mmCIF file of N, CA and C in Angstrom:
data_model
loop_
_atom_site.group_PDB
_atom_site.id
_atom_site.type_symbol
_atom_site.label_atom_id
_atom_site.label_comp_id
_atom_site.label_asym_id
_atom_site.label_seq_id
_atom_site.Cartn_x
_atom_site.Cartn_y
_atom_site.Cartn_z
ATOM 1 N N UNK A 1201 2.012 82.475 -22.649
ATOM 2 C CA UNK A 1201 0.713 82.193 -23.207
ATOM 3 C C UNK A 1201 -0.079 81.276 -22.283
ATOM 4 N N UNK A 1202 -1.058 81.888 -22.344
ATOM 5 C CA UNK A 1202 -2.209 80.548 -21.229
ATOM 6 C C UNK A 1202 -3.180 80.292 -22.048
ATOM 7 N N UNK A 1203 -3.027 79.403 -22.280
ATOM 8 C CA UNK A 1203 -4.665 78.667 -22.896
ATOM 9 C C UNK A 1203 -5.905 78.405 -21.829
ATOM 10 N N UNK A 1204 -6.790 78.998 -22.413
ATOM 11 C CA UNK A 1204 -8.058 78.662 -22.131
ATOM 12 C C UNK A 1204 -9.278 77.736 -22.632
ATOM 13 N N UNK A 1205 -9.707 77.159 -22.003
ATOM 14 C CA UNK A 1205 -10.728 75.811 -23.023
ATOM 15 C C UNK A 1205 -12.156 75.571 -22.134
ATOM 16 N N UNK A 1206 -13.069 76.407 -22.936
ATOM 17 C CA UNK A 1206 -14.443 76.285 -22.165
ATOM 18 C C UNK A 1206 -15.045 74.996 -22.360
ATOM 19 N N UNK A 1207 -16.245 74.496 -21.610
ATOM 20 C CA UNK A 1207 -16.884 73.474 -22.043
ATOM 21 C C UNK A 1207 -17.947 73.579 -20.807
ATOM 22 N N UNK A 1208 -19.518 72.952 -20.960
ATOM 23 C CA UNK A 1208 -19.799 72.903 -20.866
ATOM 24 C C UNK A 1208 -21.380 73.173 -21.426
ATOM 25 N N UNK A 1209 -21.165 74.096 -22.660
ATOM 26 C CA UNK A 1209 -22.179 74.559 -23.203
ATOM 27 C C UNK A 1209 -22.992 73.584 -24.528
ATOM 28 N N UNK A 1210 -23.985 73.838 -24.926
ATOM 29 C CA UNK A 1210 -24.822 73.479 -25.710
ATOM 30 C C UNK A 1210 -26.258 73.795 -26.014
ATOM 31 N N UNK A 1211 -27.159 73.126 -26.205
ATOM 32 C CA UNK A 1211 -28.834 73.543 -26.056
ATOM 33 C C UNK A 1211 -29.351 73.168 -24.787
ATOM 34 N N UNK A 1212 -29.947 73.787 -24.277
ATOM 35 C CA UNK A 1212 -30.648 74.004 -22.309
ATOM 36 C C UNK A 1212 -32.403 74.192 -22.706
ATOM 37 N N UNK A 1213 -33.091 73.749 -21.859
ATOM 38 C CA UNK A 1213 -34.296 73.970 -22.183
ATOM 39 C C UNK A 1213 -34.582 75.019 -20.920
ATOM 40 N N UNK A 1214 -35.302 76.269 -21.218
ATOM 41 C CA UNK A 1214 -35.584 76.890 -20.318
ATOM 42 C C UNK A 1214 -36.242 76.228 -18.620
ATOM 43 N N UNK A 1215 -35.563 77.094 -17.650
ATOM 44 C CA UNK A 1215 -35.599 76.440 -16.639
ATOM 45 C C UNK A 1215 -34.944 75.371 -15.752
ATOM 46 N N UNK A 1216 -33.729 75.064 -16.752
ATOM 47 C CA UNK A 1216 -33.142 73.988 -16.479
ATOM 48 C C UNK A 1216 -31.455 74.396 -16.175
ATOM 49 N N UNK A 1217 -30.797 74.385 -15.435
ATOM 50 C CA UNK A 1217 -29.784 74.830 -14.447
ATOM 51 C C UNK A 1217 -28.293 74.541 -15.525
ATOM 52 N N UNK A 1218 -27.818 75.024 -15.765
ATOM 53 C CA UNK A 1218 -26.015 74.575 -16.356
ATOM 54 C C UNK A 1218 -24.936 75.431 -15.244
ATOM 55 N N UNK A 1219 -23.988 74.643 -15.951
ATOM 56 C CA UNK A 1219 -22.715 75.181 -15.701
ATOM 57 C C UNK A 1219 -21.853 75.425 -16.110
ATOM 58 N N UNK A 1220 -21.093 75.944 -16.704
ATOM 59 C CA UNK A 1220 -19.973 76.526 -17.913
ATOM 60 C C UNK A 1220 -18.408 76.027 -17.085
ATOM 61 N N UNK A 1221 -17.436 75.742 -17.478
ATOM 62 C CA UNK A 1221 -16.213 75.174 -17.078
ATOM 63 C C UNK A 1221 -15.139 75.926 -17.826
ATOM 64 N N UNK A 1222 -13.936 76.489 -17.449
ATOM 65 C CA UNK A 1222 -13.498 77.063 -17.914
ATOM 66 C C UNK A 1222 -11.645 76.850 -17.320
ATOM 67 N N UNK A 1223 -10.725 76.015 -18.097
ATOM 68 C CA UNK A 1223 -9.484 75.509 -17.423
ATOM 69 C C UNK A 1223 -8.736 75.883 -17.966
ATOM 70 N N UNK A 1224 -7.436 76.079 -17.340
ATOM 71 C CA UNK A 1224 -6.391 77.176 -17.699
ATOM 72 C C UNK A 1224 -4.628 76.089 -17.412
ATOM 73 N N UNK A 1225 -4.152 76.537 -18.518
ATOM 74 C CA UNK A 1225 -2.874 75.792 -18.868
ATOM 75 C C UNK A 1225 -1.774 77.038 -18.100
ATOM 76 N N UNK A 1226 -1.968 77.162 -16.849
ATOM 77 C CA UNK A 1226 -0.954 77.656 -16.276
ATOM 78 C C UNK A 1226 -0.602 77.181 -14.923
ATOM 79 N N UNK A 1227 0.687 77.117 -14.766
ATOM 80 C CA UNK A 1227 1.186 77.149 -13.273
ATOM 81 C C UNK A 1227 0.867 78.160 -12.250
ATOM 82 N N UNK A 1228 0.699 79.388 -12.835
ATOM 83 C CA UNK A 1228 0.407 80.510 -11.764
ATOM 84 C C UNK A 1228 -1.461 80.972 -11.671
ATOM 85 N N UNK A 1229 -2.070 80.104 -11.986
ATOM 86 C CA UNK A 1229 -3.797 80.441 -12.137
ATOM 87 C C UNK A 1229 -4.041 81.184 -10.989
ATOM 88 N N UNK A 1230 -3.591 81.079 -9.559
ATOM 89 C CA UNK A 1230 -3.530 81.885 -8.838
ATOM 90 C C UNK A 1230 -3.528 83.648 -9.073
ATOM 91 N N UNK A 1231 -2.464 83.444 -9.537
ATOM 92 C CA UNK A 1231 -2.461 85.368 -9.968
ATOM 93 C C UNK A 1231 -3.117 86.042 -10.980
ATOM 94 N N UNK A 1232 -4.271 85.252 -11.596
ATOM 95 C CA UNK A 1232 -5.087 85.906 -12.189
ATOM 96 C C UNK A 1232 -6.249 86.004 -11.948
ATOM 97 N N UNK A 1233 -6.962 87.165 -12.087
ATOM 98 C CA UNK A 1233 -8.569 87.505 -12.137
ATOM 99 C C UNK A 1233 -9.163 86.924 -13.356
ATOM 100 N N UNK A 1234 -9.999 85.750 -13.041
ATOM 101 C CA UNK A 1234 -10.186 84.683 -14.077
ATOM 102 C C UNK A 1234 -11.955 86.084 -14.072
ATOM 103 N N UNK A 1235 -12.749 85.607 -15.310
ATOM 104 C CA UNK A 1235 -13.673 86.055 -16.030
ATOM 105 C C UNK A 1235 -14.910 85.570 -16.904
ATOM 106 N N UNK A 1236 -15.653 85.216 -16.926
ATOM 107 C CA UNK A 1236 -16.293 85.552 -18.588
ATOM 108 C C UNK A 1236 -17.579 86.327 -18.468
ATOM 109 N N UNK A 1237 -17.840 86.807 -20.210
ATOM 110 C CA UNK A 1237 -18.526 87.581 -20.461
ATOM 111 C C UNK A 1237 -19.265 86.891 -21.588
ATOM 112 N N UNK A 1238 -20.535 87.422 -22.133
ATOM 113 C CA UNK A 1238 -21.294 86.700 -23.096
ATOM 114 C C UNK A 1238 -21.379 87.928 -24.208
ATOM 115 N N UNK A 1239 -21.449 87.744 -25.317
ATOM 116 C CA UNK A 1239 -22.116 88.446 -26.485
ATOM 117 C C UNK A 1239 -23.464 87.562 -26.900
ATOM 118 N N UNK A 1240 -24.348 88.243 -26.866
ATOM 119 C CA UNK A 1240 -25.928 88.094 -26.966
ATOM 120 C C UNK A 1240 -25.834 88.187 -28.456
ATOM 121 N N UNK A 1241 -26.812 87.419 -29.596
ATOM 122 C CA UNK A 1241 -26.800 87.644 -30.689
ATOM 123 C C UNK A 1241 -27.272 89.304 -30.800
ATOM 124 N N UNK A 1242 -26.701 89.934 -31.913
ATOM 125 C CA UNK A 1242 -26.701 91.675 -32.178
ATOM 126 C C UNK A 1242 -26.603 92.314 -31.008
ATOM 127 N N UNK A 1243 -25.768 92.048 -30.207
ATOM 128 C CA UNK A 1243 -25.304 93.074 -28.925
ATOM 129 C C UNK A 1243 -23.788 92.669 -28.864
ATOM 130 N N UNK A 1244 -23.132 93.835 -27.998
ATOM 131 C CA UNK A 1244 -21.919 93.843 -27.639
ATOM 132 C C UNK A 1244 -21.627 92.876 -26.784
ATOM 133 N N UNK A 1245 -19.927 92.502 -26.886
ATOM 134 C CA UNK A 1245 -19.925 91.829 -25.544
ATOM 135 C C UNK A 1245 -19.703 92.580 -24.879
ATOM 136 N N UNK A 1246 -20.389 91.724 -23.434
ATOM 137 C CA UNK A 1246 -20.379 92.487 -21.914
ATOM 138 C C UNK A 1246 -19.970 91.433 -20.639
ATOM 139 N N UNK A 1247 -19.495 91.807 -19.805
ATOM 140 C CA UNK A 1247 -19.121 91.573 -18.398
ATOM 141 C C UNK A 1247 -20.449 91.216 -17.872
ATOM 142 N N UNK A 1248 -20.020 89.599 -17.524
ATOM 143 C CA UNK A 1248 -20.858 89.007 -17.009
ATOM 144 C C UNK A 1248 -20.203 88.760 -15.114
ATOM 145 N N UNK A 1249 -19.566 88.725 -14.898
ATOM 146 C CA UNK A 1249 -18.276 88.472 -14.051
ATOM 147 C C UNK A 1249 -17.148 87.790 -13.894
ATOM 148 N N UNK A 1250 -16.548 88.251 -12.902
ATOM 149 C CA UNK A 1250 -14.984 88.254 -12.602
ATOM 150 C C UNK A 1250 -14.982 87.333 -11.056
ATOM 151 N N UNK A 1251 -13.589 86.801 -10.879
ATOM 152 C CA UNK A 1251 -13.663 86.739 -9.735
ATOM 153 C C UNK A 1251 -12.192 86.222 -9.506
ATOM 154 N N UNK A 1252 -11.684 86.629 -8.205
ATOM 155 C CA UNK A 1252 -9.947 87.112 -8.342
ATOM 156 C C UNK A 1252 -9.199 85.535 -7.977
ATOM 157 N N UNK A 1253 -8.194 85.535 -7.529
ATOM 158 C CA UNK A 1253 -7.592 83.980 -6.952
ATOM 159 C C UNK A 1253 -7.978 83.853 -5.365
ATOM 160 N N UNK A 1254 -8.562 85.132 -5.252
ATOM 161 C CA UNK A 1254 -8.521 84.926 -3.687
ATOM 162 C C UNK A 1254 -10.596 84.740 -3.097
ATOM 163 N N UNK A 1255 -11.020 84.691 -4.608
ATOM 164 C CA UNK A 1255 -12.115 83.829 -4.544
ATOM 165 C C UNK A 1255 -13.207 85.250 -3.791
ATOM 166 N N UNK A 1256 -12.764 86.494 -4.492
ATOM 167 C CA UNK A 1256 -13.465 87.383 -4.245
ATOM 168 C C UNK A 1256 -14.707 87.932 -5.732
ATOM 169 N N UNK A 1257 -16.055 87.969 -6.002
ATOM 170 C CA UNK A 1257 -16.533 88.054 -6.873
ATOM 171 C C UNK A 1257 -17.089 89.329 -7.410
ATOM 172 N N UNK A 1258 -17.233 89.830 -8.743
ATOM 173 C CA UNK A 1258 -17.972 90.643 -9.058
ATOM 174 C C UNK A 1258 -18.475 90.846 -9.852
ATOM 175 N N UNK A 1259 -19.891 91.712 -10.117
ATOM 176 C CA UNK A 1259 -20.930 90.920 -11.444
ATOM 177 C C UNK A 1259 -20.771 92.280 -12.312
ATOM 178 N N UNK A 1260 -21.755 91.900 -13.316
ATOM 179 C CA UNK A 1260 -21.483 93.521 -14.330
ATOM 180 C C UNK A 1260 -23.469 93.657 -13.902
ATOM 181 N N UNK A 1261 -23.363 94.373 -14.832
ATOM 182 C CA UNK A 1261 -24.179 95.527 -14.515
ATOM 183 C C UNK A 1261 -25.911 94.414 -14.456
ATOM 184 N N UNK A 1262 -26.326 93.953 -13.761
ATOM 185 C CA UNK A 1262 -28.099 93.575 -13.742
ATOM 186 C C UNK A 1262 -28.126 91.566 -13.698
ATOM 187 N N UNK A 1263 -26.060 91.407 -13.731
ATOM 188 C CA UNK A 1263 -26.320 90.072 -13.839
ATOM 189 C C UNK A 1263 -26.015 89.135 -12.375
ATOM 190 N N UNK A 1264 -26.009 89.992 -11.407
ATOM 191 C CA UNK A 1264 -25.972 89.540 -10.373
ATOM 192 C C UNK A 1264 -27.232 88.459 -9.487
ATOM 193 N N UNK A 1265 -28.165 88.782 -10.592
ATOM 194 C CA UNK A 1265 -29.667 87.311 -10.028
ATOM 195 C C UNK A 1265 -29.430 86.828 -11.114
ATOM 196 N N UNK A 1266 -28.385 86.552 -11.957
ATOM 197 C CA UNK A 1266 -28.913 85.369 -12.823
ATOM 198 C C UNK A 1266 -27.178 84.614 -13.056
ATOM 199 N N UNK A 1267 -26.590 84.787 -12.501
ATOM 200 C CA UNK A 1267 -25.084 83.790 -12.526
ATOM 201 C C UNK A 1267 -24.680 83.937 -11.210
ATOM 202 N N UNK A 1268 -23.606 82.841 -11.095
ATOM 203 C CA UNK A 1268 -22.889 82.422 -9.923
ATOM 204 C C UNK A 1268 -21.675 82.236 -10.677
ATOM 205 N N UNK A 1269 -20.420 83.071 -9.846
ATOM 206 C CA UNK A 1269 -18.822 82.783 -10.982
ATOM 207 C C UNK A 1269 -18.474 81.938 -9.459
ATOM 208 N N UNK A 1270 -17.537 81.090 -9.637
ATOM 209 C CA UNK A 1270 -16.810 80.515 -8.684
ATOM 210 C C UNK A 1270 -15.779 79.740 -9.592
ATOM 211 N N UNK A 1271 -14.381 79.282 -8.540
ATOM 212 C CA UNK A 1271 -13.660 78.843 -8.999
ATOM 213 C C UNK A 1271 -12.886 78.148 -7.957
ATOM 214 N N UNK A 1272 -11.667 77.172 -8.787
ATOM 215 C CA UNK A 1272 -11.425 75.777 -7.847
ATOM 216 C C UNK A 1272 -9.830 75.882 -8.450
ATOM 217 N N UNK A 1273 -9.352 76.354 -7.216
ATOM 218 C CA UNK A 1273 -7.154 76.837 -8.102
ATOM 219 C C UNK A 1273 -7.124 75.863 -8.055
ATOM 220 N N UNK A 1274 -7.411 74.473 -6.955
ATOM 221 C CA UNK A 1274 -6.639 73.539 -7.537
ATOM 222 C C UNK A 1274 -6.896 72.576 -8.648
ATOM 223 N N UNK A 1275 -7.263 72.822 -9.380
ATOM 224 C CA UNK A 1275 -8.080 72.638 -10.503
ATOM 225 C C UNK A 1275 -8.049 73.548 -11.847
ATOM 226 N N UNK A 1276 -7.377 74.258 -11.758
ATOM 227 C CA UNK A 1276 -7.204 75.584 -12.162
ATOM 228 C C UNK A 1276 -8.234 76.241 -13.191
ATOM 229 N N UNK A 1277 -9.626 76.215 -12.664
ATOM 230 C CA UNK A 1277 -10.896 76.036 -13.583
ATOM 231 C C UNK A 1277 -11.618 76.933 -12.609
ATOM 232 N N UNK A 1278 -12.296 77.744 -13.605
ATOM 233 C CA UNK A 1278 -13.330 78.999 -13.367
ATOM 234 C C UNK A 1278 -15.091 78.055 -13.773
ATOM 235 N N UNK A 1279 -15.758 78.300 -13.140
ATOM 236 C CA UNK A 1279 -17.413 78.024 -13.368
ATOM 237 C C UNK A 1279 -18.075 79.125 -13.642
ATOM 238 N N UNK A 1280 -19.399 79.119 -14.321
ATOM 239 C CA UNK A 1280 -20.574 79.808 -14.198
ATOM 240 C C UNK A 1280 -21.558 79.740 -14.660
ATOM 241 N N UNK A 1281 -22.529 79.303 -12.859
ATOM 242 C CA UNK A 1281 -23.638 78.468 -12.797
ATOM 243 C C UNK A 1281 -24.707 79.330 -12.760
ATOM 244 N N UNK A 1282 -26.231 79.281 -13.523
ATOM 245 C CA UNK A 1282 -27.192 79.656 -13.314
ATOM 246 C C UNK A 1282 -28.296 78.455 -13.720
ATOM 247 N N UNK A 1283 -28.913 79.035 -12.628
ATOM 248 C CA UNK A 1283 -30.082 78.030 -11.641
ATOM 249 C C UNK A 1283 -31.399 77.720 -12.754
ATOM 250 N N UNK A 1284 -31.638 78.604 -13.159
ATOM 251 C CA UNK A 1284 -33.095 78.436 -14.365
ATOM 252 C C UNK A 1284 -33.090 79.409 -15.485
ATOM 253 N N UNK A 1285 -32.322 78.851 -16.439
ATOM 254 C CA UNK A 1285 -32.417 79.065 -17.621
ATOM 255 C C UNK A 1285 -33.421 79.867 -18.381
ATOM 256 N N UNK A 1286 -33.208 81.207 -19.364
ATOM 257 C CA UNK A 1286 -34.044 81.448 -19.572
ATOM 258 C C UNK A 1286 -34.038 81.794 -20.990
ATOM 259 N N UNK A 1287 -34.479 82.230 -22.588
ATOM 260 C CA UNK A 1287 -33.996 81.939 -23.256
ATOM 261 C C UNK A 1287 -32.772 83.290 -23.714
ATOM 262 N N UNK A 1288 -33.294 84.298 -22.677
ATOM 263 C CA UNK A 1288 -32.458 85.655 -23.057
ATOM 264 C C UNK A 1288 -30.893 85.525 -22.414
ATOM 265 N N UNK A 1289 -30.588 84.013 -21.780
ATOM 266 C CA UNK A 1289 -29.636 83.645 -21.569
ATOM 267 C C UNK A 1289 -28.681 83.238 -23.322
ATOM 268 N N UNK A 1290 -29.179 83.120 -24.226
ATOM 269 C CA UNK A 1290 -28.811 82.444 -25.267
ATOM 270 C C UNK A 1290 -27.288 83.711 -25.575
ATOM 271 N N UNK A 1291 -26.129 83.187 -25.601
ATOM 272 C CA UNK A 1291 -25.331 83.426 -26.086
ATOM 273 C C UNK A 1291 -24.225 82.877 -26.108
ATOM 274 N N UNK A 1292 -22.883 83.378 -26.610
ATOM 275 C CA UNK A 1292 -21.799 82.809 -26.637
ATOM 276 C C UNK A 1292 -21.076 83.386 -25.500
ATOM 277 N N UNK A 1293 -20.783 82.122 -24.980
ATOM 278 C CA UNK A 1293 -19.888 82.501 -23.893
ATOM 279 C C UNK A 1293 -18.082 82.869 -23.515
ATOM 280 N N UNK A 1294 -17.462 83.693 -23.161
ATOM 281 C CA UNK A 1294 -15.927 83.771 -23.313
ATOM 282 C C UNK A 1294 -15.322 83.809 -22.126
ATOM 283 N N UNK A 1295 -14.366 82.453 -21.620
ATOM 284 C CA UNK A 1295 -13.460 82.734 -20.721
ATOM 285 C C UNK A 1295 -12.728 83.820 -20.887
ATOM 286 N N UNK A 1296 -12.430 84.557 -19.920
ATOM 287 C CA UNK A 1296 -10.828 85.470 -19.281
ATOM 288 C C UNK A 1296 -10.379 85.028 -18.816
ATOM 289 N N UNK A 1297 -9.142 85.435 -18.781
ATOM 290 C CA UNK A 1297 -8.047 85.403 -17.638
ATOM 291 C C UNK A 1297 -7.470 86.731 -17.860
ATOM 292 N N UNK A 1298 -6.267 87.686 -16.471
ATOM 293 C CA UNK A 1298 -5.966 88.765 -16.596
ATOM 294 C C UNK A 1298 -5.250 88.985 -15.211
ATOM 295 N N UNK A 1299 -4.164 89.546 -15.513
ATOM 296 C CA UNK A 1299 -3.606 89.786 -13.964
ATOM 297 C C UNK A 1299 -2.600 91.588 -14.979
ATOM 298 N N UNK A 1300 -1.825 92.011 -14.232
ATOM 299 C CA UNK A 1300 -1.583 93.245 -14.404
ATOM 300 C C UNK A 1300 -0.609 93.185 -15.508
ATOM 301 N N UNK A 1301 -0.094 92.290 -16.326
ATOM 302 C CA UNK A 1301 1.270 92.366 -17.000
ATOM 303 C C UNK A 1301 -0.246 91.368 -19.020
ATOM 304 N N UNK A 1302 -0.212 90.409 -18.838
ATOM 305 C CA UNK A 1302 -1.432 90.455 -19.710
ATOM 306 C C UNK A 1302 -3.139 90.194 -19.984
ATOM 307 N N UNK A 1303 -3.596 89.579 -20.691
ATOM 308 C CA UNK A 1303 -4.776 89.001 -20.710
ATOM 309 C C UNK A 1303 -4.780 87.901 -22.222
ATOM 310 N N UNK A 1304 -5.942 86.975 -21.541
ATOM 311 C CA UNK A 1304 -6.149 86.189 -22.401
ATOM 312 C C UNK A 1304 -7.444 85.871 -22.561
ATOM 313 N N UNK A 1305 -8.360 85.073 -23.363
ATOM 314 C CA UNK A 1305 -9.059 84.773 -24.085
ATOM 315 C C UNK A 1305 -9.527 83.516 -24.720
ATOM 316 N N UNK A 1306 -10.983 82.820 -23.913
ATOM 317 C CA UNK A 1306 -10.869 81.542 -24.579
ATOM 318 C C UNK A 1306 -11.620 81.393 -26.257
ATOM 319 N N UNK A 1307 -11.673 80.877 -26.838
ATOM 320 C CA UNK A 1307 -12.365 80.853 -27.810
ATOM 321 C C UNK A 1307 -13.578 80.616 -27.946
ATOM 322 N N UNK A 1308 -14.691 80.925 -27.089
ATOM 323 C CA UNK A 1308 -15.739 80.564 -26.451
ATOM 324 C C UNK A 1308 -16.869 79.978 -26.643
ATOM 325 N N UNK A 1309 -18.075 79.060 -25.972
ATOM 326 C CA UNK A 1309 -18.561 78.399 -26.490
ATOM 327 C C UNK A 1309 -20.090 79.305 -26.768
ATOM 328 N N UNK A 1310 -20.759 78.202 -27.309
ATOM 329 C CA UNK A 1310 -22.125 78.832 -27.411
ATOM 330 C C UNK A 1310 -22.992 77.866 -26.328
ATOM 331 N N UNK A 1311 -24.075 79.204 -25.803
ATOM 332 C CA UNK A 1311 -25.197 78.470 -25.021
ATOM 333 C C UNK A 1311 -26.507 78.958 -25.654
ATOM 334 N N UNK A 1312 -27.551 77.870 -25.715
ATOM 335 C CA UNK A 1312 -28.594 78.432 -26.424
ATOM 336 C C UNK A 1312 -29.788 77.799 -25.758
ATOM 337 N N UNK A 1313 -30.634 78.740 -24.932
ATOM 338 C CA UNK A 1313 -31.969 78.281 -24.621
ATOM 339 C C UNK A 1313 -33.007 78.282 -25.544
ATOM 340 N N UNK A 1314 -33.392 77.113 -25.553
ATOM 341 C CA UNK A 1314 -34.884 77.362 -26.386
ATOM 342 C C UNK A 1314 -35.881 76.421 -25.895
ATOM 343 N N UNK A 1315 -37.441 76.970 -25.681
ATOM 344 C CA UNK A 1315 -38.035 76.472 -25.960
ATOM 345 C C UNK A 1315 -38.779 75.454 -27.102
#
């Protein structure tokens, strides 16, 4: 089992830059393709991006100008930073983790832009 524990989220005023934190209770954080994805209020969740231990990244589908995934093994913590806030950013956010044998799941936080 790996626990996951987001933080960083809360109310953002449009335009204004965050960063999401995302740390993992394992010895091997290395061998996983760490993640998160957002569910938008009345939409599915979706793949926001991924990015592997070897610090290779990839976005889902249109969110590549509006996040930055990066991550720090020794630290064993996933980020994801965007620069100016906007309010169609407003959702709940969910760590991954995932390598070929399981996956896991943080309990994720909420981010909410508003004017």
């Amino acid at each position: 089992q790996v626990d996951l524990r987001e933080s960083g989220g809360g109310s953002i005023r449009p335009g204004q830059s965050w960063r999401l934190s995302c740390s993992a209770s394992t010895d091997s954080f290395t061998m996983y393709t760490m993640g998160w994805y957002r569910q938008v209020p009345g939409k599915q969740r979706e793949l926001v991006a991924t990015i592997t231990g070897g610090l290779t990244p990839r976005y889902g589908d249109s969110m590549v100008n509006d996040y930055t995934i990066s991550r720090v093994n020794s630290r064993k913590t996933v980020y994801l930073q965007i620069e100016r806030a906007r309010p169609e950013h407003t959702a709940v956010y969910y760590c991954n983790a995932k390598n070929n044998q399981a996956e896991y799941w943080g309990q994720g936080i909420q981010v909410t832009v508003s004017s």
